[in-house]
Coordinates of N, CA and C in Angstrom, one line a residue:
X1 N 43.0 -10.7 24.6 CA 41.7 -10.6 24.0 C 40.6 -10.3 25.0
X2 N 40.6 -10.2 26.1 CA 39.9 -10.5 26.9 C 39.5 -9.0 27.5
X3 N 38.5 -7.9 28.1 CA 38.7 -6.7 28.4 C 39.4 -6.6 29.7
X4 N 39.6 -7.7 30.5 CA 39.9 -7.2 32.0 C 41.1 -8.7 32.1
X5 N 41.6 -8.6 33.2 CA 42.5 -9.5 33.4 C 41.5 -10.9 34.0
X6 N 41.3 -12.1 33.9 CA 41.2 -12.7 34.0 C 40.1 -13.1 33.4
X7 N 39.8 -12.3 32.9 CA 37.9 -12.2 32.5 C 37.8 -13.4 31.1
X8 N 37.0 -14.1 30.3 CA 36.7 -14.4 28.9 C 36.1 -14.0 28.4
X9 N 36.4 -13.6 27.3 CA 35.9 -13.0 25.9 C 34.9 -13.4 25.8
X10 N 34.8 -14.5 26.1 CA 32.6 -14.8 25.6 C 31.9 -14.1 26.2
X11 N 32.3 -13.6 27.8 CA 31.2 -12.5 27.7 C 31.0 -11.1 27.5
X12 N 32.2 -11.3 26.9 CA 32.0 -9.8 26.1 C 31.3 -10.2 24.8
X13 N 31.4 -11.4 24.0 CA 31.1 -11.4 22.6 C 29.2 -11.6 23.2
X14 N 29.0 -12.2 24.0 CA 27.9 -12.0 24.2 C 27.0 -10.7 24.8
X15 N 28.1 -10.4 24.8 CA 27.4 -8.7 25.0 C 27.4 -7.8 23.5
X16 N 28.4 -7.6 22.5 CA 28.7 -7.4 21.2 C 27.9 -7.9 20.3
X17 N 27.5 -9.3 20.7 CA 26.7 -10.1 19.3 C 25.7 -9.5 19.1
X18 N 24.7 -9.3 19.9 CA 23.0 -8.5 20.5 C 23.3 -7.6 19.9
X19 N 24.4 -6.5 20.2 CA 24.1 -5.1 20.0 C 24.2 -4.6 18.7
X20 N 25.2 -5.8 17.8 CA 25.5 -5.7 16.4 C 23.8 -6.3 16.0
X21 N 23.7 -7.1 16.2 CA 22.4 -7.8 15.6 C 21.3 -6.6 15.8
X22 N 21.4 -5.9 16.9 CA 20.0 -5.2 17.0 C 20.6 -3.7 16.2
X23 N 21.5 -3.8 16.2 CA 21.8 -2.2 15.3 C 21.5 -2.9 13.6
X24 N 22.0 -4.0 13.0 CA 21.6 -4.7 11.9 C 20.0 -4.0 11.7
X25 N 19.4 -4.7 13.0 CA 17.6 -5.1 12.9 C 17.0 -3.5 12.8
X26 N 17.9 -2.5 13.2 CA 17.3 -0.9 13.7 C 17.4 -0.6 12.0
X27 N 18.9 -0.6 11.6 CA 18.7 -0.3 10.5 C 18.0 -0.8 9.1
X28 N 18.2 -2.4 9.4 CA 16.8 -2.9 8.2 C 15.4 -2.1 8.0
X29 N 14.9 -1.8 10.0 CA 13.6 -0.9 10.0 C 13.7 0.4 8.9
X30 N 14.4 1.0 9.7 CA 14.7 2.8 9.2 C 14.7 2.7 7.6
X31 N 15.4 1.7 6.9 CA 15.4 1.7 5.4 C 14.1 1.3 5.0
X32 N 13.7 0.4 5.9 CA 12.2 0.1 5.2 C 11.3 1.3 5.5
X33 N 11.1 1.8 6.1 CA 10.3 2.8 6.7 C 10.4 3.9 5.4
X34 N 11.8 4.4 5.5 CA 11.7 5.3 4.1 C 11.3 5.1 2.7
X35 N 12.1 3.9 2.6 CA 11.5 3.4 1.4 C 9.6 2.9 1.2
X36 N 8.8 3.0 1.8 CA 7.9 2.8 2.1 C 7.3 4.2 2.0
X37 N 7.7 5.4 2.9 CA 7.2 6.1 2.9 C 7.5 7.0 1.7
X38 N 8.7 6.6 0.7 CA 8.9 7.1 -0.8 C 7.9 6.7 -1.7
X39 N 7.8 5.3 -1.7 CA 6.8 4.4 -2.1 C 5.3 5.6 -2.4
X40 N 4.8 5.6 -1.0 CA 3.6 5.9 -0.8 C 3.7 7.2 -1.3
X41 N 4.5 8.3 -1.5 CA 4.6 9.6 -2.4 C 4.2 9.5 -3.5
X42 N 5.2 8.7 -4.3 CA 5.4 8.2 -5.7 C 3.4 7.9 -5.8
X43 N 3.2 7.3 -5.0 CA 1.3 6.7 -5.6 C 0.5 7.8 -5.2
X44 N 0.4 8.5 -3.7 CA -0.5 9.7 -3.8 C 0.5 11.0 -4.4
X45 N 1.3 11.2 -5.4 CA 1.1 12.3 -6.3 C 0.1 11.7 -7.2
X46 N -0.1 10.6 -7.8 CA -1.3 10.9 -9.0 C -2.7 10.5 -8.5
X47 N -2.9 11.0 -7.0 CA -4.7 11.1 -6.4 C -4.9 12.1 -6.0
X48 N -5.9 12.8 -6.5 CA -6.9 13.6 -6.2 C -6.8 14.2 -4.5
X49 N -7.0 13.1 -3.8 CA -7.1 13.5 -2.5 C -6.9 12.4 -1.7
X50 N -5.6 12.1 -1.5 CA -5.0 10.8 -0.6 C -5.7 10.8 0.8
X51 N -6.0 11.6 1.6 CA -6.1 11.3 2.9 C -8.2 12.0 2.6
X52 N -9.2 11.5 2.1 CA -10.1 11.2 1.6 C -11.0 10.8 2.7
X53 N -10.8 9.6 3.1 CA -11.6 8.9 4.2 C -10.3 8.7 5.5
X54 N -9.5 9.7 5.7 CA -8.7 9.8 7.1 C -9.2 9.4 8.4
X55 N -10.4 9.7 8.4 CA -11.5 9.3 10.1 C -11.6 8.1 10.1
X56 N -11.7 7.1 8.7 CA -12.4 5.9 8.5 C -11.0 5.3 8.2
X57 N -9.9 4.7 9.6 CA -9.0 4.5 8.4 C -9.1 2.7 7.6
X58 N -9.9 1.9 8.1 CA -10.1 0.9 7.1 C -10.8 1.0 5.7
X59 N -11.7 1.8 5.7 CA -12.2 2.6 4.4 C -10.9 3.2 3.7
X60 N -10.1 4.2 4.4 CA -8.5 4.7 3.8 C -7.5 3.4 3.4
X61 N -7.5 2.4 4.2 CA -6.9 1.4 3.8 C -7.3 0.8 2.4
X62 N -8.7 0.4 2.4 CA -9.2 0.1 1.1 C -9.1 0.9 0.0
X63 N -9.1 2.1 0.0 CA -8.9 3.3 -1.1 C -7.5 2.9 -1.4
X64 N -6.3 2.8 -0.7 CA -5.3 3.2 -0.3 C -4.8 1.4 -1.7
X65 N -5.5 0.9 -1.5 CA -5.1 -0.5 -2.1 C -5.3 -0.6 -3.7
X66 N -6.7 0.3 -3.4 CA -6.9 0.5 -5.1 C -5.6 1.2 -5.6
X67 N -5.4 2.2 -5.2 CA -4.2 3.1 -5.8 C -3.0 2.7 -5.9
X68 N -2.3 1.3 -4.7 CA -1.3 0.6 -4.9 C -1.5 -0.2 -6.0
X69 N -2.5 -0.9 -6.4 CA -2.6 -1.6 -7.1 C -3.0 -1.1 -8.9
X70 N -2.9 0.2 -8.7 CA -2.7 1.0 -9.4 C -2.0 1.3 -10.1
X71 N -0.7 1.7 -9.3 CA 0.2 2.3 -9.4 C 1.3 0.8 -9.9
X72 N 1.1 -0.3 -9.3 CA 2.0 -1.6 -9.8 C 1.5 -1.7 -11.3
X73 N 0.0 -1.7 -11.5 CA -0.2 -1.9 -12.4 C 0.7 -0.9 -14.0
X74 N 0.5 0.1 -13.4 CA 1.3 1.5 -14.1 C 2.6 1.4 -14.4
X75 N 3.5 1.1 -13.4 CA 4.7 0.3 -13.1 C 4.8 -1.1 -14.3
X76 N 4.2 -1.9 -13.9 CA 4.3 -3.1 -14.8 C 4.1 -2.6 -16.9
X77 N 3.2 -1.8 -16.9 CA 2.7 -1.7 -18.2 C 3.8 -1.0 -18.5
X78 N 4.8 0.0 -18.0 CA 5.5 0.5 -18.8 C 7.0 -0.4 -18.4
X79 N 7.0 -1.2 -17.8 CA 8.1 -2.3 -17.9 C 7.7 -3.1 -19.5
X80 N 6.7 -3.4 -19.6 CA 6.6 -4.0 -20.8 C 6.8 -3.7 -22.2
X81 N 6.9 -1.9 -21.9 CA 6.8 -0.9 -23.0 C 5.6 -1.3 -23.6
X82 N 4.5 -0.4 -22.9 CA 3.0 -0.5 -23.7 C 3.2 0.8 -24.1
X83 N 2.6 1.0 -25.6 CA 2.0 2.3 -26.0 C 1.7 3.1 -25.4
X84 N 2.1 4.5 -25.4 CA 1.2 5.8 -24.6 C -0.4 5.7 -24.3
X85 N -0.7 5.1 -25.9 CA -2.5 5.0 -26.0 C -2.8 4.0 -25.4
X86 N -2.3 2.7 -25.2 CA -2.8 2.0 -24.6 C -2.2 2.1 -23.4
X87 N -1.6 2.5 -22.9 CA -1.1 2.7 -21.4 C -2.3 4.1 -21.0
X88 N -2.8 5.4 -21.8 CA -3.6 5.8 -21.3 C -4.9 5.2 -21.3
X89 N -5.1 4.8 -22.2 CA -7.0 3.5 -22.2 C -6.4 3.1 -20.7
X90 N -5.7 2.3 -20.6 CA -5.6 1.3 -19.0 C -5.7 2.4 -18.1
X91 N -5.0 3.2 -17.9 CA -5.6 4.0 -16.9 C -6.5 4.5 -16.6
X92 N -7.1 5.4 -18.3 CA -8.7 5.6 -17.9 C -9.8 4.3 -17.1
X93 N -9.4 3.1 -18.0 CA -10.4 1.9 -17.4 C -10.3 2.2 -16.2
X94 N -9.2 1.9 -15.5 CA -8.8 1.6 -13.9 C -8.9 2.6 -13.0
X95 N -9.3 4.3 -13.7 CA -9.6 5.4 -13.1 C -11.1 5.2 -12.7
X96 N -11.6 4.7 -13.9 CA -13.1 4.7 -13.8 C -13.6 3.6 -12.7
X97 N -13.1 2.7 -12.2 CA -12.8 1.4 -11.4 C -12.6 2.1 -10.5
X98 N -11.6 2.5 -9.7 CA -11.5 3.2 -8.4 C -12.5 4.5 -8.4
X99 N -13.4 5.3 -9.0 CA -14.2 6.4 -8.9 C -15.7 5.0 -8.6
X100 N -15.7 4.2 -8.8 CA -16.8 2.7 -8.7 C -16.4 2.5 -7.4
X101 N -15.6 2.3 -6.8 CA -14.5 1.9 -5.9 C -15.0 3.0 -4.8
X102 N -14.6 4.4 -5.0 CA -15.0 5.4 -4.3 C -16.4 5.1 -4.0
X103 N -16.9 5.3 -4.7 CA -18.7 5.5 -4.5 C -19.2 4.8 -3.7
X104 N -18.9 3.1 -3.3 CA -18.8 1.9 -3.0 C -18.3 2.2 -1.4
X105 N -17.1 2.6 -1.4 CA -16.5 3.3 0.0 C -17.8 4.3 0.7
X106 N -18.5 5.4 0.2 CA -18.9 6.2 0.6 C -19.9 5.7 0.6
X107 N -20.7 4.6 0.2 CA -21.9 4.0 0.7 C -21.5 3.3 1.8
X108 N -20.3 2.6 1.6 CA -19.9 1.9 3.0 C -20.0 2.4 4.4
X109 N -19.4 3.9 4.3 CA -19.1 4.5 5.0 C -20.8 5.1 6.0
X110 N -21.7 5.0 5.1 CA -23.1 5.8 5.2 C -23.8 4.7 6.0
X111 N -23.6 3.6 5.7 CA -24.1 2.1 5.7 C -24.7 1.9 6.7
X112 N -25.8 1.7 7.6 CA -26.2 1.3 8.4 C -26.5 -0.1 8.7
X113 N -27.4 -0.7 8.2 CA -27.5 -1.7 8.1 C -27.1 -3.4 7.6
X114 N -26.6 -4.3 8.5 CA -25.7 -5.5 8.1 C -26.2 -6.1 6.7
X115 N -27.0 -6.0 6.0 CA -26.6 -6.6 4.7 C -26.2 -5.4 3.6
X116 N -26.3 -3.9 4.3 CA -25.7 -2.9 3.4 C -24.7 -2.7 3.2
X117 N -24.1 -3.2 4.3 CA -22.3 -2.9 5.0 C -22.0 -4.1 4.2
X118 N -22.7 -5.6 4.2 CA -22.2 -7.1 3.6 C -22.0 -6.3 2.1
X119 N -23.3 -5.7 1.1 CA -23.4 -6.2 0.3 C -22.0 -4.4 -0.6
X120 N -21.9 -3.6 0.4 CA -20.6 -2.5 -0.3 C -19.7 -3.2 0.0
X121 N -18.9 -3.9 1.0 CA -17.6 -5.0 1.2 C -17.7 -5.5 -0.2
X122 N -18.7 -6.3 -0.6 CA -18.7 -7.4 -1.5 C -18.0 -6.5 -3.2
X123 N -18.8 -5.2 -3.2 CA -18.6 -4.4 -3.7 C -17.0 -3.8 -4.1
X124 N -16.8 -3.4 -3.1 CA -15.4 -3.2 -3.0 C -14.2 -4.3 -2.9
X125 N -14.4 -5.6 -3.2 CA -13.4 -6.8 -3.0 C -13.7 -6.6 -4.6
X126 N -14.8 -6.9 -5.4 CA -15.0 -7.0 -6.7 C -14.5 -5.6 -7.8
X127 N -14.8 -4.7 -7.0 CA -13.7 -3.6 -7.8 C -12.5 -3.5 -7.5
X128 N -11.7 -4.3 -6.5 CA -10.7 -4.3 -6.3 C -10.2 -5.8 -6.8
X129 N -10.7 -7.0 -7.4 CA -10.4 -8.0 -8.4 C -10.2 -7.5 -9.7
X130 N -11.2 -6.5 -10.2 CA -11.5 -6.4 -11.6 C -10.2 -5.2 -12.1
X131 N -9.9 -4.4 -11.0 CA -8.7 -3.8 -11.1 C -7.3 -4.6 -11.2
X132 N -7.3 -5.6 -10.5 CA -6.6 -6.4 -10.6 C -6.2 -7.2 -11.6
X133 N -7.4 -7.6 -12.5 CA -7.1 -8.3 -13.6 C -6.9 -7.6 -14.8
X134 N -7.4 -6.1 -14.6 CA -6.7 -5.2 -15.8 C -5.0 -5.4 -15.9
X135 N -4.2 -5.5 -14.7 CA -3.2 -5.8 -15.0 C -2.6 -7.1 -15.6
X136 N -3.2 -8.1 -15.8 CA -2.7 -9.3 -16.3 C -3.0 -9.5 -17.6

């Protein structure tokens, strides 16, 4: 069992255990990564213009959250089998919520001054609850 004459196998298995573990850990990454990056297709085909605030990417992150939360929501309603009509009302609502959301971003974005920047954040946490609770 051993690779050389006199040698033990433990340090070979300790050489083996790592490499298997880290090819394990490589490929957990790689599957997450695509699937992730499938993910994120699946939600920017139904926006307008995904990469929107690209320069700003915490502004993109926040956009980026409405639309995940969007898209679960979308997801969830037709797990429940909701009606076409009420499945489109919820979308319009939650369309009109992220275009609130947008506007909100782009004043953020313009913002100069700290209670302007405080009071669009505040702005955008609260269109990103109220989207939220359309789904429940």
């Amino acid at each position: 069992m051993s690779p050389h004459e006199g040698e033990h196998a433990l340090s070979l298995l300790f050489g083996v255990v790592p490499a298997v573990l880290g090819g394990l850990i490589a490929i957990y990454i790689v599957v997450r990564v695509i699937q992730d990056q499938m993910e994120k297709k699946r939600v920017n085909a139904q926006r307008p213009d995904p990469q929107v605030f690209k320069d700003y990417p915490e502004l993109q992150a926040m956009i980026d959250q409405l639309y995940l939360t969007r898209y679960k929501i979308k997801q969830e309603a037709q797990a429940r089998q909701m009606s076409a009509k009420e499945l489109d009302q919820l979308m319009r609502q939650i369309d009109a919520l992220i275009e609130r959301g947008m506007e909100h971003a782009e004043a953020l974005r313009v913002a100069t001054e700290d209670v302007d920047i405080m009071r669009e954040r505040e702005a955008m946490a609260a269109v990103q609850k109220e989207i939220s609770a359309c789904g429940s």
